[in-house]
Coordinates of C-alpha atoms in Angstrom, one line a residue:
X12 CA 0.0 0.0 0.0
X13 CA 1.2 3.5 -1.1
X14 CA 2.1 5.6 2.2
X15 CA -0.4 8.4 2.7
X16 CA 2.1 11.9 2.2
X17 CA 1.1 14.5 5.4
X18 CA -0.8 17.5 4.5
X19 CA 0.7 20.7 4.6
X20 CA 1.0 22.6 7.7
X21 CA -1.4 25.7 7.7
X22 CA -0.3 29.4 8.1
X23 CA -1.4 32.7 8.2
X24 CA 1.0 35.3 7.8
X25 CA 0.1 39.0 8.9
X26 CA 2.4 42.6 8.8
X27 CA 1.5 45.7 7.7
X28 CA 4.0 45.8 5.2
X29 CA 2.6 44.0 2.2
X30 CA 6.1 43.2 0.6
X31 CA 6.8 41.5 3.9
X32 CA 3.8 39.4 3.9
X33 CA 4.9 38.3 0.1
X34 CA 8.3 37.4 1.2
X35 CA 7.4 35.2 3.9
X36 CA 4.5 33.6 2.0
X37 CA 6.6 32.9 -0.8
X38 CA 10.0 31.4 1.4
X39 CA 7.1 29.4 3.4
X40 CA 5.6 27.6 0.7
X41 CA 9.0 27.3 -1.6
X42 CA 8.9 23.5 -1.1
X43 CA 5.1 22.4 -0.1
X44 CA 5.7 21.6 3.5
X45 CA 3.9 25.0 4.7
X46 CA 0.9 26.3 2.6
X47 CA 0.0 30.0 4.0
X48 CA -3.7 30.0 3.9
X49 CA -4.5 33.4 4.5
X50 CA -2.7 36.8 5.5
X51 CA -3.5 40.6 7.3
X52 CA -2.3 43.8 7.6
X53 CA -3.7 44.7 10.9
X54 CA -5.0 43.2 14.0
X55 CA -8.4 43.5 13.3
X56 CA -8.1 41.5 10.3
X57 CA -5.7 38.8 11.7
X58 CA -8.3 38.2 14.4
X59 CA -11.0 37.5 11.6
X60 CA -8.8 35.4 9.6
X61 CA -7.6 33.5 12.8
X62 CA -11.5 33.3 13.8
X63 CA -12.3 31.6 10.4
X64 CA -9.5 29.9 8.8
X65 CA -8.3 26.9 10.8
X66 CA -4.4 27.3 10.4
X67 CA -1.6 25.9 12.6
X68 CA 0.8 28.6 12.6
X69 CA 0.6 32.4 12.9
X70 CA 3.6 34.1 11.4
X71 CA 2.8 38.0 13.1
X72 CA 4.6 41.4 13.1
X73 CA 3.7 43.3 17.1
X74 CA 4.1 46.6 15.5
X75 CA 0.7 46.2 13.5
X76 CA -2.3 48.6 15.0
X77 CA -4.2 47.0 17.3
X78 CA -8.2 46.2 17.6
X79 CA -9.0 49.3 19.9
X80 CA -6.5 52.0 18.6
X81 CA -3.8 50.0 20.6
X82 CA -0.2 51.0 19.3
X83 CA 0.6 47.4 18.3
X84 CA -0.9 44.2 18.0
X85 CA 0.5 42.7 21.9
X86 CA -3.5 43.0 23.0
X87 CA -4.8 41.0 20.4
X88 CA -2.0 38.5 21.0
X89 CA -2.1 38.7 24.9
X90 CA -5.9 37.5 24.5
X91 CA -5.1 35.0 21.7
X92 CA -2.3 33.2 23.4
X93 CA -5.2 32.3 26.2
X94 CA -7.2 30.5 24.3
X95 CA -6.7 26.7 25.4
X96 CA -6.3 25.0 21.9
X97 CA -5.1 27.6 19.7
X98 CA -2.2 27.5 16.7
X99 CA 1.5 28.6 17.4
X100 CA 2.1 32.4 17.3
X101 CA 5.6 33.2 15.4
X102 CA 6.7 36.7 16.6
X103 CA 8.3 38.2 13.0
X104 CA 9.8 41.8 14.5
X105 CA 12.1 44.8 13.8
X106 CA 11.7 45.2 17.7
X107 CA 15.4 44.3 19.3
X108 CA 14.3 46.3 23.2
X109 CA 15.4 43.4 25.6
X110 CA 12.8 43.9 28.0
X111 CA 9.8 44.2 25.6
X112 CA 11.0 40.9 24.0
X113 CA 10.9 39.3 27.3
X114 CA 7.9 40.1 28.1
X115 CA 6.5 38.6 24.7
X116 CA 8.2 35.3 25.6
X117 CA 6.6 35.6 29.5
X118 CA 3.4 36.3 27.8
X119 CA 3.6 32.4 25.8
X120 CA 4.7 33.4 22.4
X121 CA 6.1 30.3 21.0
X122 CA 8.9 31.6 19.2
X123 CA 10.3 35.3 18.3
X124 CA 12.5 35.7 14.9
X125 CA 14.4 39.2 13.9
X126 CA 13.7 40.6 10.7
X127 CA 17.2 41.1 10.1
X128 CA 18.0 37.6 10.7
X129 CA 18.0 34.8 8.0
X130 CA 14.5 33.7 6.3
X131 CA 16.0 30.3 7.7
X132 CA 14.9 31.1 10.9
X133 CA 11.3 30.9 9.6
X134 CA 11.8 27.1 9.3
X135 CA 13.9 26.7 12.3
X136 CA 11.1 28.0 14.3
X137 CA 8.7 25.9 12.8
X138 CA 10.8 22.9 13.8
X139 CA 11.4 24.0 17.5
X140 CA 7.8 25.1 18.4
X141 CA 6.7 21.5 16.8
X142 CA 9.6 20.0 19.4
X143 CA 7.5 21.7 21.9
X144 CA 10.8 24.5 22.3
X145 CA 10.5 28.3 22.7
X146 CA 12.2 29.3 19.6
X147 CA 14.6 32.8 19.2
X148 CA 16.5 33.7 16.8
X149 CA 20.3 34.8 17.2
X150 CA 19.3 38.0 17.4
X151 CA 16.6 38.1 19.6
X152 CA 18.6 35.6 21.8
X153 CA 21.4 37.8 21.8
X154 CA 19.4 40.7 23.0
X155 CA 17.1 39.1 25.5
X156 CA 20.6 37.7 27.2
X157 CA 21.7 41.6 28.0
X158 CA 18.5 41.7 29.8
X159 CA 19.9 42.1 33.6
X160 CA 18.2 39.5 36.3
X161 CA 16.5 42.4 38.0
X162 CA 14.9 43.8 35.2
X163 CA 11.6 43.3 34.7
X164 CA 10.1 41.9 31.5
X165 CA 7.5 44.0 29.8
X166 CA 5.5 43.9 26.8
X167 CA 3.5 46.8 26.6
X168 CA 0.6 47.9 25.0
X169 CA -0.2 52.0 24.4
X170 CA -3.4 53.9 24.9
X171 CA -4.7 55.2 21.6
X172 CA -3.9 58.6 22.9
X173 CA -0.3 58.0 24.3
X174 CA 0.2 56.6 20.1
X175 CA -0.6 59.9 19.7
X176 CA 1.7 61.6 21.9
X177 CA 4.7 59.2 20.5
X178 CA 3.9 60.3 16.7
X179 CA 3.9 63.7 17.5
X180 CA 7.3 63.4 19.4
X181 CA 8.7 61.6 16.7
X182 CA 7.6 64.3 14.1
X183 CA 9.4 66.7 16.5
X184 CA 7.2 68.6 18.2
X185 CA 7.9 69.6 21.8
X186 CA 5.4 68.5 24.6
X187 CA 4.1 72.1 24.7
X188 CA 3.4 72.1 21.3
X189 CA 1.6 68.4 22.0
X190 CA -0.3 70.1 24.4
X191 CA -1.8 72.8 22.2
X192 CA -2.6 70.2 19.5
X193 CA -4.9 68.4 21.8
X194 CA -6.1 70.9 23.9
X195 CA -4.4 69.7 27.1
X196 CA -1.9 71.0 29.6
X197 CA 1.8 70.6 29.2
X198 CA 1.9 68.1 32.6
X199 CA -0.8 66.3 31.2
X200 CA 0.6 65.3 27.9
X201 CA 4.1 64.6 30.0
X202 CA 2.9 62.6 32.3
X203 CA 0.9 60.2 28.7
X204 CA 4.7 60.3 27.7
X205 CA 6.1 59.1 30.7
X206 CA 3.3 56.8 31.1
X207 CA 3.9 55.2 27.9
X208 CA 7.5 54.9 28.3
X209 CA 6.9 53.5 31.8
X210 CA 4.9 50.4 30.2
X211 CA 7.8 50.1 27.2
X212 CA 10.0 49.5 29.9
X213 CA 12.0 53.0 28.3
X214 CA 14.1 54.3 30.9
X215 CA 16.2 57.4 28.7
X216 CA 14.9 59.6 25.8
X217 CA 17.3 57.7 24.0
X218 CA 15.7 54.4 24.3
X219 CA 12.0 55.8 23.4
X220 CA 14.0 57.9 20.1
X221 CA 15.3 54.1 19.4
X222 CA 11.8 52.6 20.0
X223 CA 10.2 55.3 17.5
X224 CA 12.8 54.2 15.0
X225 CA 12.3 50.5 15.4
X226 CA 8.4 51.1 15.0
X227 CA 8.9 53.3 12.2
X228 CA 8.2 56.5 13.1
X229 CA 11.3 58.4 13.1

């Protein structure tokens, strides 16, 4: 009797970047073992297509928008990652802040790869998450290993209005000029800033300037 081959594993494949979804849906599929079965460019739409296309991995940028005006797409994951049977979640990020990529592996993501890292990781991930192993690439290993023992692990998730505070920053404006913008005082819009930074886990203006370039924004 002719042995029965094994289906394809199922993927869905999300970023805003639509040249980064093709690149990762081609390199996937290049040999049949992976067939991506459906892809998004924001939160909103990877929770339908996770919602109605059964799929056993998620390949996912964080810097997406979220659901609710969220800065990323951490809250959508957060609540995914709870669900008791539920696909592996793939982590595919710019984002190389220690603590926030911590936190990501605290919160049960089942493996984090660098974009700047080979498209082999991709695979590699595939095979360790299947192996039951938390899978990082040497990148994201590399960083998450400066992270001192005492510091705590965070992976934030912005208000819709501290976003706003962070683009505005990033487009140079000073937190008085913020403050006109939106009708607010000057302490109120500093303390949104510090606030957001706090749940980064950004300790210097230098870290939130290299944040705002990881996300894109400066």
């Amino acid at each position: 009797m002719q042995k029965r081959e094994h289906s394809p594993l199922r993927a869905i494949v999300a970023d805003d970047h639509p040249a980064v979804v093709k690149g990762i849906t081609t390199y996937l599929e290049r040999d049949g073992a992976i067939r991506v079965v459906a892809t998004a460019q924001n939160s909103s739409q990877l929770a339908e297509a996770a919602a109605s296309v059964p799929c056993d991995y998620i390949f996912a940028d964080i810097g997406m928008q979220g659901i609710d005006g969220e800065s990323n797409s951490i809250a959508f994951l957060k609540r995914f990652l709870w669900q008791k049977t539920r696909p592996r979640v793939i982590v595919v990020t710019m984002m190389s802040h220690n603590r926030m990529l911590a936190g990501l592996i605290q919160l049960g993501i089942d493996g984090i790869v660098d974009k700047r890292d080979s498209l082999e990781c991709l695979l590699e991930a595939v095979s360790a998450t299947r192996e039951g192993r938390c899978f990082l690439s040497p990148s994201v290993d590399e960083a998450v290993a400066r992270l001192p023992g005492t510091a705590p692990a965070l992976a934030g998730v912005l208000s819709k209005r501290e976003w706003e505070v962070f683009r505005l920053y990033a487009r140079g404006l000073l937190v008085h000029e913020i403050a006109r913008r939106f009708g607010r005082s000057s302490k109120t819009i500093a303390t949104q800033k510090r606030s957001g930074m706090r749940k980064l886990g950004l300790e210097s203006e230098g870290e939130l300037v290299e944040y705002l370039r990881q996300v894109g924004l400066v």
